[in-house]
Short mmCIF file of C-alpha atoms in Angstrom, two decimals:
data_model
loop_
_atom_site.label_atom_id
_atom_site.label_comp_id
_atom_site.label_asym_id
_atom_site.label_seq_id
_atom_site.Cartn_x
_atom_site.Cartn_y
_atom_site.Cartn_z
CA UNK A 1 0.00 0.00 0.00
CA UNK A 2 2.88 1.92 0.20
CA UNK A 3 6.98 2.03 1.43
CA UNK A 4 8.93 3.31 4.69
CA UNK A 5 9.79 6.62 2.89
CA UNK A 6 5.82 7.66 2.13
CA UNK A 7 5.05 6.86 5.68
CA UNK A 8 7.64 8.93 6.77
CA UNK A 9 6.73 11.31 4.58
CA UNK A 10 3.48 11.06 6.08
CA UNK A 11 4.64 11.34 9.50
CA UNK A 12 6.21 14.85 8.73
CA UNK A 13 2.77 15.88 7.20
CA UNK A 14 0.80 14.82 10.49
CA UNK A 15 3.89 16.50 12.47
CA UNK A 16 3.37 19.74 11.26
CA UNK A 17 -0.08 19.84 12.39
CA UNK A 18 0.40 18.03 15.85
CA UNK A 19 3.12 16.78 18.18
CA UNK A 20 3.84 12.57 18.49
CA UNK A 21 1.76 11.58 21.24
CA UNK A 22 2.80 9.56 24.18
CA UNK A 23 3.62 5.83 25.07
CA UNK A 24 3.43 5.26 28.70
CA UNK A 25 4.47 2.32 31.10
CA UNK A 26 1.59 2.22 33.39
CA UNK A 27 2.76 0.06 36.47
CA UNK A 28 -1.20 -0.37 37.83
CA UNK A 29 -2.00 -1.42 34.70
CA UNK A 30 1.10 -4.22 34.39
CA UNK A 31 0.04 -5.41 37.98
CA UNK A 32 -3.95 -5.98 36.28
CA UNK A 33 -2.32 -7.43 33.54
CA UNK A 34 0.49 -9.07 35.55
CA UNK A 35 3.12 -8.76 32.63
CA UNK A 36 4.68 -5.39 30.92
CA UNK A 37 2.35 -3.02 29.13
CA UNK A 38 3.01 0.00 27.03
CA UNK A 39 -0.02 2.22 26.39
CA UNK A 40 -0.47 4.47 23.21
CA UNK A 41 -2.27 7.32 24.11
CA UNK A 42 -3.68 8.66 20.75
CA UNK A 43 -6.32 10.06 23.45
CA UNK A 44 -4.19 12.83 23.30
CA UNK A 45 -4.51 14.37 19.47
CA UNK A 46 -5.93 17.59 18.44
CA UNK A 47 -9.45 15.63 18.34
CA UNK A 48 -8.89 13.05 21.38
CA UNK A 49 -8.33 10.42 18.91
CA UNK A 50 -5.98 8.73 15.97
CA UNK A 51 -8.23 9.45 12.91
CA UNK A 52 -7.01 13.18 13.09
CA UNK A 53 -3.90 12.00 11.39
CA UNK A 54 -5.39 10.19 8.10
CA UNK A 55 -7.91 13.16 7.77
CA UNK A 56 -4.51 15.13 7.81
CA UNK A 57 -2.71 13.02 5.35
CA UNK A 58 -5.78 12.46 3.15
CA UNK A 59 -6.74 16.44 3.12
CA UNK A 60 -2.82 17.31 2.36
CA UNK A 61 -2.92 15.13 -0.70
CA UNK A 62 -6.37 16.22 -2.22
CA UNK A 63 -5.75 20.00 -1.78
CA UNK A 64 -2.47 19.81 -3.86
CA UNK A 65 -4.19 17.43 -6.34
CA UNK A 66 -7.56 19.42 -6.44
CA UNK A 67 -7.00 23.18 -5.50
CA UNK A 68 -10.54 23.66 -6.56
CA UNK A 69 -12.39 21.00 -4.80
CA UNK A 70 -15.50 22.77 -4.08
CA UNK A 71 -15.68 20.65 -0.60
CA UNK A 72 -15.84 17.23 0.77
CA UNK A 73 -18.26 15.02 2.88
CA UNK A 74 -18.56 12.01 4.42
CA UNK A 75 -20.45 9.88 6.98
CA UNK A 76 -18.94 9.08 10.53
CA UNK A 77 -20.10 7.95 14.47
CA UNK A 78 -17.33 10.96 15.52
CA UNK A 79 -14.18 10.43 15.10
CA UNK A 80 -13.47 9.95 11.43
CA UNK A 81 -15.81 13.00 11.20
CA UNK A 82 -13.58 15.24 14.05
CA UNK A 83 -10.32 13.90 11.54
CA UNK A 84 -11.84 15.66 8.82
CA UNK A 85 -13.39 18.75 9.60
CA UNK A 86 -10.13 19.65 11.50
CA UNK A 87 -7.71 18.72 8.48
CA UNK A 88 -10.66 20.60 6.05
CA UNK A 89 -10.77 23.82 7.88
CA UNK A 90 -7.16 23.58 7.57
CA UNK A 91 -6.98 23.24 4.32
CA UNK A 92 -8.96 25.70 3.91
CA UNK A 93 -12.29 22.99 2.67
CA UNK A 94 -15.78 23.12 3.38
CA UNK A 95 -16.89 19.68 5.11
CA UNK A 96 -20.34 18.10 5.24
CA UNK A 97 -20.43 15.24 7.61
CA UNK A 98 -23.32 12.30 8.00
CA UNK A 99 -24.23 10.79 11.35
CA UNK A 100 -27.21 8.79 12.12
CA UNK A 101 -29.75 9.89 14.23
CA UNK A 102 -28.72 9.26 18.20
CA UNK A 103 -25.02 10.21 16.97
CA UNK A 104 -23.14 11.55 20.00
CA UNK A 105 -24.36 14.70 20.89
CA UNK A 106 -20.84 16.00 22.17
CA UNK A 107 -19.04 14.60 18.96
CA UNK A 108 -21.86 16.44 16.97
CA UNK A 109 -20.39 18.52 18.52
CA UNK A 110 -16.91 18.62 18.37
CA UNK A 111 -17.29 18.41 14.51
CA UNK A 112 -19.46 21.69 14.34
CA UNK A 113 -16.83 23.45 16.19
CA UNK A 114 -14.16 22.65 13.61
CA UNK A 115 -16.13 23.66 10.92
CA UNK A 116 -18.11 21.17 9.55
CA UNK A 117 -21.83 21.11 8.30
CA UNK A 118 -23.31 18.04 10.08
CA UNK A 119 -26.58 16.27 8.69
CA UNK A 120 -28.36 14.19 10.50
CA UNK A 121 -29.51 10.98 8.60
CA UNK A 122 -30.64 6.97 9.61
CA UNK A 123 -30.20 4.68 12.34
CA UNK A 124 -26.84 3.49 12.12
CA UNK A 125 -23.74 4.60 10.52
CA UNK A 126 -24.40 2.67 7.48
CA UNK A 127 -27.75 4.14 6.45
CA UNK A 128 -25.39 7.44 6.76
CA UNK A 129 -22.81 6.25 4.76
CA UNK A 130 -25.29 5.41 2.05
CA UNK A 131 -26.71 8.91 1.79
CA UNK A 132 -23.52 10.45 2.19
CA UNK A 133 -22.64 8.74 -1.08
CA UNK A 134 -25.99 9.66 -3.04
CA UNK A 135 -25.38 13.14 -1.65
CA UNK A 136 -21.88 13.53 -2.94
CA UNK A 137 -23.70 12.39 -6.64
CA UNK A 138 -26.09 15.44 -6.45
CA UNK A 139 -23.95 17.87 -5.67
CA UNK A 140 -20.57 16.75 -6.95
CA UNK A 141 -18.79 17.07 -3.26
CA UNK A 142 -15.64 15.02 -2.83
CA UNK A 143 -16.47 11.68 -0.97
CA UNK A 144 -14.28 10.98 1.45
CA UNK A 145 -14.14 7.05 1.93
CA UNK A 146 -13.77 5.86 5.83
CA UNK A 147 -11.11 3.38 4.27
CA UNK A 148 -8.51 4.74 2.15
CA UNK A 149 -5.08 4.31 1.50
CA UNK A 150 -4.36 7.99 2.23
CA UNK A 151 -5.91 7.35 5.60
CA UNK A 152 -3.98 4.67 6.43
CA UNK A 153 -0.83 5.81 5.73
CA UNK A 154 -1.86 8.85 8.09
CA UNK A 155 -3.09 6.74 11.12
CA UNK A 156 0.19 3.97 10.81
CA UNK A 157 2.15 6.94 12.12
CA UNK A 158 1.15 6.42 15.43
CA UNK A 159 2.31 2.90 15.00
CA UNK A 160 5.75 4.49 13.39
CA UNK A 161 5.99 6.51 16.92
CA UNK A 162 5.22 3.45 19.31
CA UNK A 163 7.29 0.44 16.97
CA UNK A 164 10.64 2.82 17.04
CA UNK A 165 10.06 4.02 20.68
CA UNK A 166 9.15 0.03 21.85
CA UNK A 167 10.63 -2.25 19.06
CA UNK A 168 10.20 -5.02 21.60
CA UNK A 169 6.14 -5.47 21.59
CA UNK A 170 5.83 -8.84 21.81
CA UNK A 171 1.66 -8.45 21.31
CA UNK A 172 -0.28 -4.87 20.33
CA UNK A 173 -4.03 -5.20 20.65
CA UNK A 174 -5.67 -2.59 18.28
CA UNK A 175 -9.58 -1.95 17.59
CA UNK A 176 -11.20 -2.53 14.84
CA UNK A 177 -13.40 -0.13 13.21
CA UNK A 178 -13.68 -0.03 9.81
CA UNK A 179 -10.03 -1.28 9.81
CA UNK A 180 -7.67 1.56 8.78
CA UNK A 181 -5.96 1.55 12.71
CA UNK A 182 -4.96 -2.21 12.59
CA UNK A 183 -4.08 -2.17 8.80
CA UNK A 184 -1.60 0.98 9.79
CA UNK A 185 -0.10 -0.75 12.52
CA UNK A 186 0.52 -4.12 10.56
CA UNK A 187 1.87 -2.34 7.58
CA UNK A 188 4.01 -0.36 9.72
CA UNK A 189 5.90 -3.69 11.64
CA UNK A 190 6.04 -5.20 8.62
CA UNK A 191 7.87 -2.22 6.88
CA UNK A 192 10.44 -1.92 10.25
CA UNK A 193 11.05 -5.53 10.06
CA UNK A 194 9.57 -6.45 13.66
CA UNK A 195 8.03 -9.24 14.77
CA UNK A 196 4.78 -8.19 16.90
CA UNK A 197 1.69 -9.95 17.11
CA UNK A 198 -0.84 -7.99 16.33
CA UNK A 199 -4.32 -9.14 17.74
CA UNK A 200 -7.32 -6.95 16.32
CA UNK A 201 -10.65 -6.52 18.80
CA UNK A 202 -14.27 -6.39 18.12
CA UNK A 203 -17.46 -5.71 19.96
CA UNK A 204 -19.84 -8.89 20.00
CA UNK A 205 -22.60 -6.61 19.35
CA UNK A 206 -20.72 -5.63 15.88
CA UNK A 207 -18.53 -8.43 15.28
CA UNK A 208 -18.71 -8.01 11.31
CA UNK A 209 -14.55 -8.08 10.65
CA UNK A 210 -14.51 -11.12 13.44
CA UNK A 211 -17.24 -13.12 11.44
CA UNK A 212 -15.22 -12.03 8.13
CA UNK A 213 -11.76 -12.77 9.55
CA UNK A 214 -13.23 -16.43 10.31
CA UNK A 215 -14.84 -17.14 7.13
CA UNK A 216 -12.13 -15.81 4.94
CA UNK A 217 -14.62 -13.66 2.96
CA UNK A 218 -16.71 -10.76 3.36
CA UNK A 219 -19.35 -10.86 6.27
CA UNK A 220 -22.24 -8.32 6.99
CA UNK A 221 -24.28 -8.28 10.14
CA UNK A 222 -27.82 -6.64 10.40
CA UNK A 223 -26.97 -4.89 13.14
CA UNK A 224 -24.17 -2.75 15.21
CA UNK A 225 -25.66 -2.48 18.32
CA UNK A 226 -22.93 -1.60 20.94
CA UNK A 227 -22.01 1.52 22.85
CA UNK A 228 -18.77 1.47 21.82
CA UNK A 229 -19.45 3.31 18.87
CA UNK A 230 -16.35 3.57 17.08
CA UNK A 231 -15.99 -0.34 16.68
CA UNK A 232 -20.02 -0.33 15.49
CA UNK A 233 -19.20 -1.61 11.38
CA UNK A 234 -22.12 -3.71 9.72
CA UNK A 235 -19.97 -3.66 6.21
CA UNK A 236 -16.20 -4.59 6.70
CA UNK A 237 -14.57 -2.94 3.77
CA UNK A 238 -12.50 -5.65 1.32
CA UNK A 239 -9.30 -4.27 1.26
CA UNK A 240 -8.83 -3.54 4.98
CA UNK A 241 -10.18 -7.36 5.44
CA UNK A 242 -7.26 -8.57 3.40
CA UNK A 243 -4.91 -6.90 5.08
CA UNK A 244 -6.43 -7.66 8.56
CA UNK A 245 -6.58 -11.23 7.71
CA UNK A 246 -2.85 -11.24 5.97
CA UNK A 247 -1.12 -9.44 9.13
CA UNK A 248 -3.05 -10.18 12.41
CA UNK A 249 -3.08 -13.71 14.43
CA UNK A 250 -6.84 -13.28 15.28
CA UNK A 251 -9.67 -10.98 16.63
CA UNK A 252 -10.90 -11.01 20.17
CA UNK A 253 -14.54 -10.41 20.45
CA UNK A 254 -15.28 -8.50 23.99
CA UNK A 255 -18.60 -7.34 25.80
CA UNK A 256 -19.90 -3.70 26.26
CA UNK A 257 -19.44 -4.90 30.08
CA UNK A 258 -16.00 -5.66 29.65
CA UNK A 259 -15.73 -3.31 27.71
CA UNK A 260 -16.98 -0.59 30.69
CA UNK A 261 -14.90 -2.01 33.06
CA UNK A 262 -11.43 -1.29 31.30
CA UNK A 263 -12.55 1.87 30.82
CA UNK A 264 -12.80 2.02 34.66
CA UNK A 265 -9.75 0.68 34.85
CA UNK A 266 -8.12 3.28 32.14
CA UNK A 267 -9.64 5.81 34.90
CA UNK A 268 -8.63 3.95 38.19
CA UNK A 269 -4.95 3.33 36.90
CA UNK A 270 -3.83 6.13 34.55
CA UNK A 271 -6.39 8.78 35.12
CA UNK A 272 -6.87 8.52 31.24
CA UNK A 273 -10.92 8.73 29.74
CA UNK A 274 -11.23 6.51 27.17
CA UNK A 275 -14.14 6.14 24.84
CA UNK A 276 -15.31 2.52 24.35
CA UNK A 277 -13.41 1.68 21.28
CA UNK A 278 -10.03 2.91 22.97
CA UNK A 279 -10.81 0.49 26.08
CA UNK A 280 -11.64 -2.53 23.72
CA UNK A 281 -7.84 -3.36 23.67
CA UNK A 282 -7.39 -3.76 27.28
CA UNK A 283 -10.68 -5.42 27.54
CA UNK A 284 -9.32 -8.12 24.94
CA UNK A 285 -5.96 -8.03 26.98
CA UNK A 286 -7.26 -9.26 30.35
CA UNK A 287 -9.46 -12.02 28.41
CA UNK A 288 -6.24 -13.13 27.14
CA UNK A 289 -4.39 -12.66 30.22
CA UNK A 290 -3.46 -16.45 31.06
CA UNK A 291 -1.37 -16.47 27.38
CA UNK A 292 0.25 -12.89 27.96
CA UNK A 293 2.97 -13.79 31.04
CA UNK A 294 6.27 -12.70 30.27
CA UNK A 295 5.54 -10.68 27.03
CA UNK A 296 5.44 -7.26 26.72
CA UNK A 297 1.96 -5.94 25.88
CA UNK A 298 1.12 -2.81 23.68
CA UNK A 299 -2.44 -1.10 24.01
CA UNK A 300 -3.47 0.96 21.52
CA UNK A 301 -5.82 4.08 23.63
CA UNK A 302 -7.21 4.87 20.17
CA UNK A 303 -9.35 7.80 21.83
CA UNK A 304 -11.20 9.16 25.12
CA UNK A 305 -14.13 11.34 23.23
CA UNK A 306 -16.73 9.79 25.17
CA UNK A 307 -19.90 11.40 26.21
CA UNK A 308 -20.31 12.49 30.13
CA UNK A 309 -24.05 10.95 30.28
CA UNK A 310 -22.75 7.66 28.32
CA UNK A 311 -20.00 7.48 30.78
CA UNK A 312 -22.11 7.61 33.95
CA UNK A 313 -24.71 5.04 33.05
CA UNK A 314 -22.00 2.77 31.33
CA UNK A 315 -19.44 3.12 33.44
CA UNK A 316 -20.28 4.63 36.85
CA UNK A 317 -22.65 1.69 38.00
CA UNK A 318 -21.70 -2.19 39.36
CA UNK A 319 -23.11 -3.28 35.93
CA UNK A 320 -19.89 -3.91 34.26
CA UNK A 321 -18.11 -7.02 35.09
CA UNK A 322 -15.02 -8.26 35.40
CA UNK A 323 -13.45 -8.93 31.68
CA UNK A 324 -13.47 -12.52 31.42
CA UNK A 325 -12.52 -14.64 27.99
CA UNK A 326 -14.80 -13.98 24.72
CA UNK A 327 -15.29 -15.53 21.59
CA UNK A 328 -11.92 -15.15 19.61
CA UNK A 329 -11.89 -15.34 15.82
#
């Protein structure tokens, strides 16, 4: 998809818009995990999660390829959305962003803030995508894909950062979404030369890239339901699959109540907030716990923009349980 020197490339393209973010050893978190752990906190970007960087990357290539583009639009649950309306009004770029209806109201938001036009369409993120597309037809927009090679090669340099600052990962658990975070981080080990596992993680209540992992082939669900809304894909996109299937050992499927209570644990050990996608990793990580002694652990925080009211009735209860194991693809 492409070589050391784009990425690299890319890296100084994302680092003229942002700093590197963090890797920390948290020690609370090593004694939950009872092994070595390295956290990546893309919780810390300009928009509180990774995406910022392929919106960057993505925005830098089409405004020197299309000075006139008379805007862009897309469809999002947040955070691709965030990405792009910050790298737009950068660029100078009207954006028009899809969510479905029940979106999250401070990500709505967030994406306003930056600039963007947001249009409120379906129940899922799907039915959004769908009339993004038709609306980009009518009115000759640019459509901005939520998997795209330009994207990728944005997001894989946060795995850049965390492979040359911890070339000794043994295992890096990494969310799936609609796949452009896992494909960047196996591209990037492969390109360094490193030998990391790299487990992907899926919600059960959206476990379309687990299903299609399994069955070697494209798998669509009917439904997305889970709170953790960045992981919430009913349509795994083909490329990403290959790639995901090529590079990763397997997916670990975890529940929103695992899911809740690592990101009670994100709170308890590291004071960090992360949104339910970010804590999927460590929620996969302490299912997995009884193969993970002696190996250093990588977690990728892939953001924290969660809402307040979502993370007082999902978190701030005795509903979530302990993680325990999950179906693992």
């Amino acid at each position: 998809m492409f070589d050391l020197a784009e990425l690299e490339r890319a890296h100084e393209i994302v680092g003229a818009a942002m700093p590197p973010t963090p890797a920390h050893a948290w020690p609370l978190l090593a004694q939950r995990l009872g092994t070595s752990v390295v956290v990546k906190h893309e919780n810390h970007t300009p928009i509180g999660a990774f995406k910022v960087r392929g919106g960057i990357t993505y925005l830098n290539r089409l405004r020197r390829e299309q000075p006139d583009i008379p805007g862009i639009i897309s469809a999002t649950r947040g955070n691709h959305g965030q990405s792009l309306a910050f790298a737009a009004s950068r660029a100078g770029v009207p954006a028009t962003i899809y969510v479905p209806f029940g979106n999250s109201v401070e990500k709505n938001r967030a994406m306003k803030a930056f600039g963007a036009r947001l249009v409120e369409h379906g129940e899922d993120f799907q039915a959004a995508r769908e009339e993004s597309i038709r609306e980009a037809e009518r009115t000759g927009l640019h459509m901005v894909p939520s998997f795209h090679r330009d994207l990728v090669v944005g997001v894989a340099t946060y795995a850049l950062e965390l492979f040359r600052g911890e070339p000794d990962l043994d295992v890096l658990y990494v969310p799936i979404g609609q796949g452009s975070g896992i494909c960047g981080c196996i591209l990037a080990r492969d390109l360094l030369g490193l030998k990391t596992e790299i487990i992907g993680v899926q919600s059960t209540e959206a476990p379309a890239y687990a299903l299609s992992f399994a069955s070697g082939r494209v798998v669509m669900t009917n439904s997305s339901d889970t709170r953790a809304d960045g992981m919430a894909t009913r349509v795994p996109d083909e490329a990403a699959l290959d790639i995901i299937r090529a590079g990763a050992s397997h997916i670990v499927q975890v529940t929103d109540d695992e899911i809740g209570a690592a990101i009670r644990a994100y709170w308890t050990d590291t004071h960090n907030l992360a949104e339910g996608a970010g804590a999927a990793p460590l929620a996969a990580a302490l299912a997995e716990k009884s193969r993970l002694a002696g190996k250093r652990v990588g977690l990728i925080l892939s953001g924290g923009n969660i809402d307040f009211d979502l993370f007082q009735k999902w978190v701030g209860t005795d509903a979530t349980a302990a993680p325990g194991r999950r179906a693992v693809a």
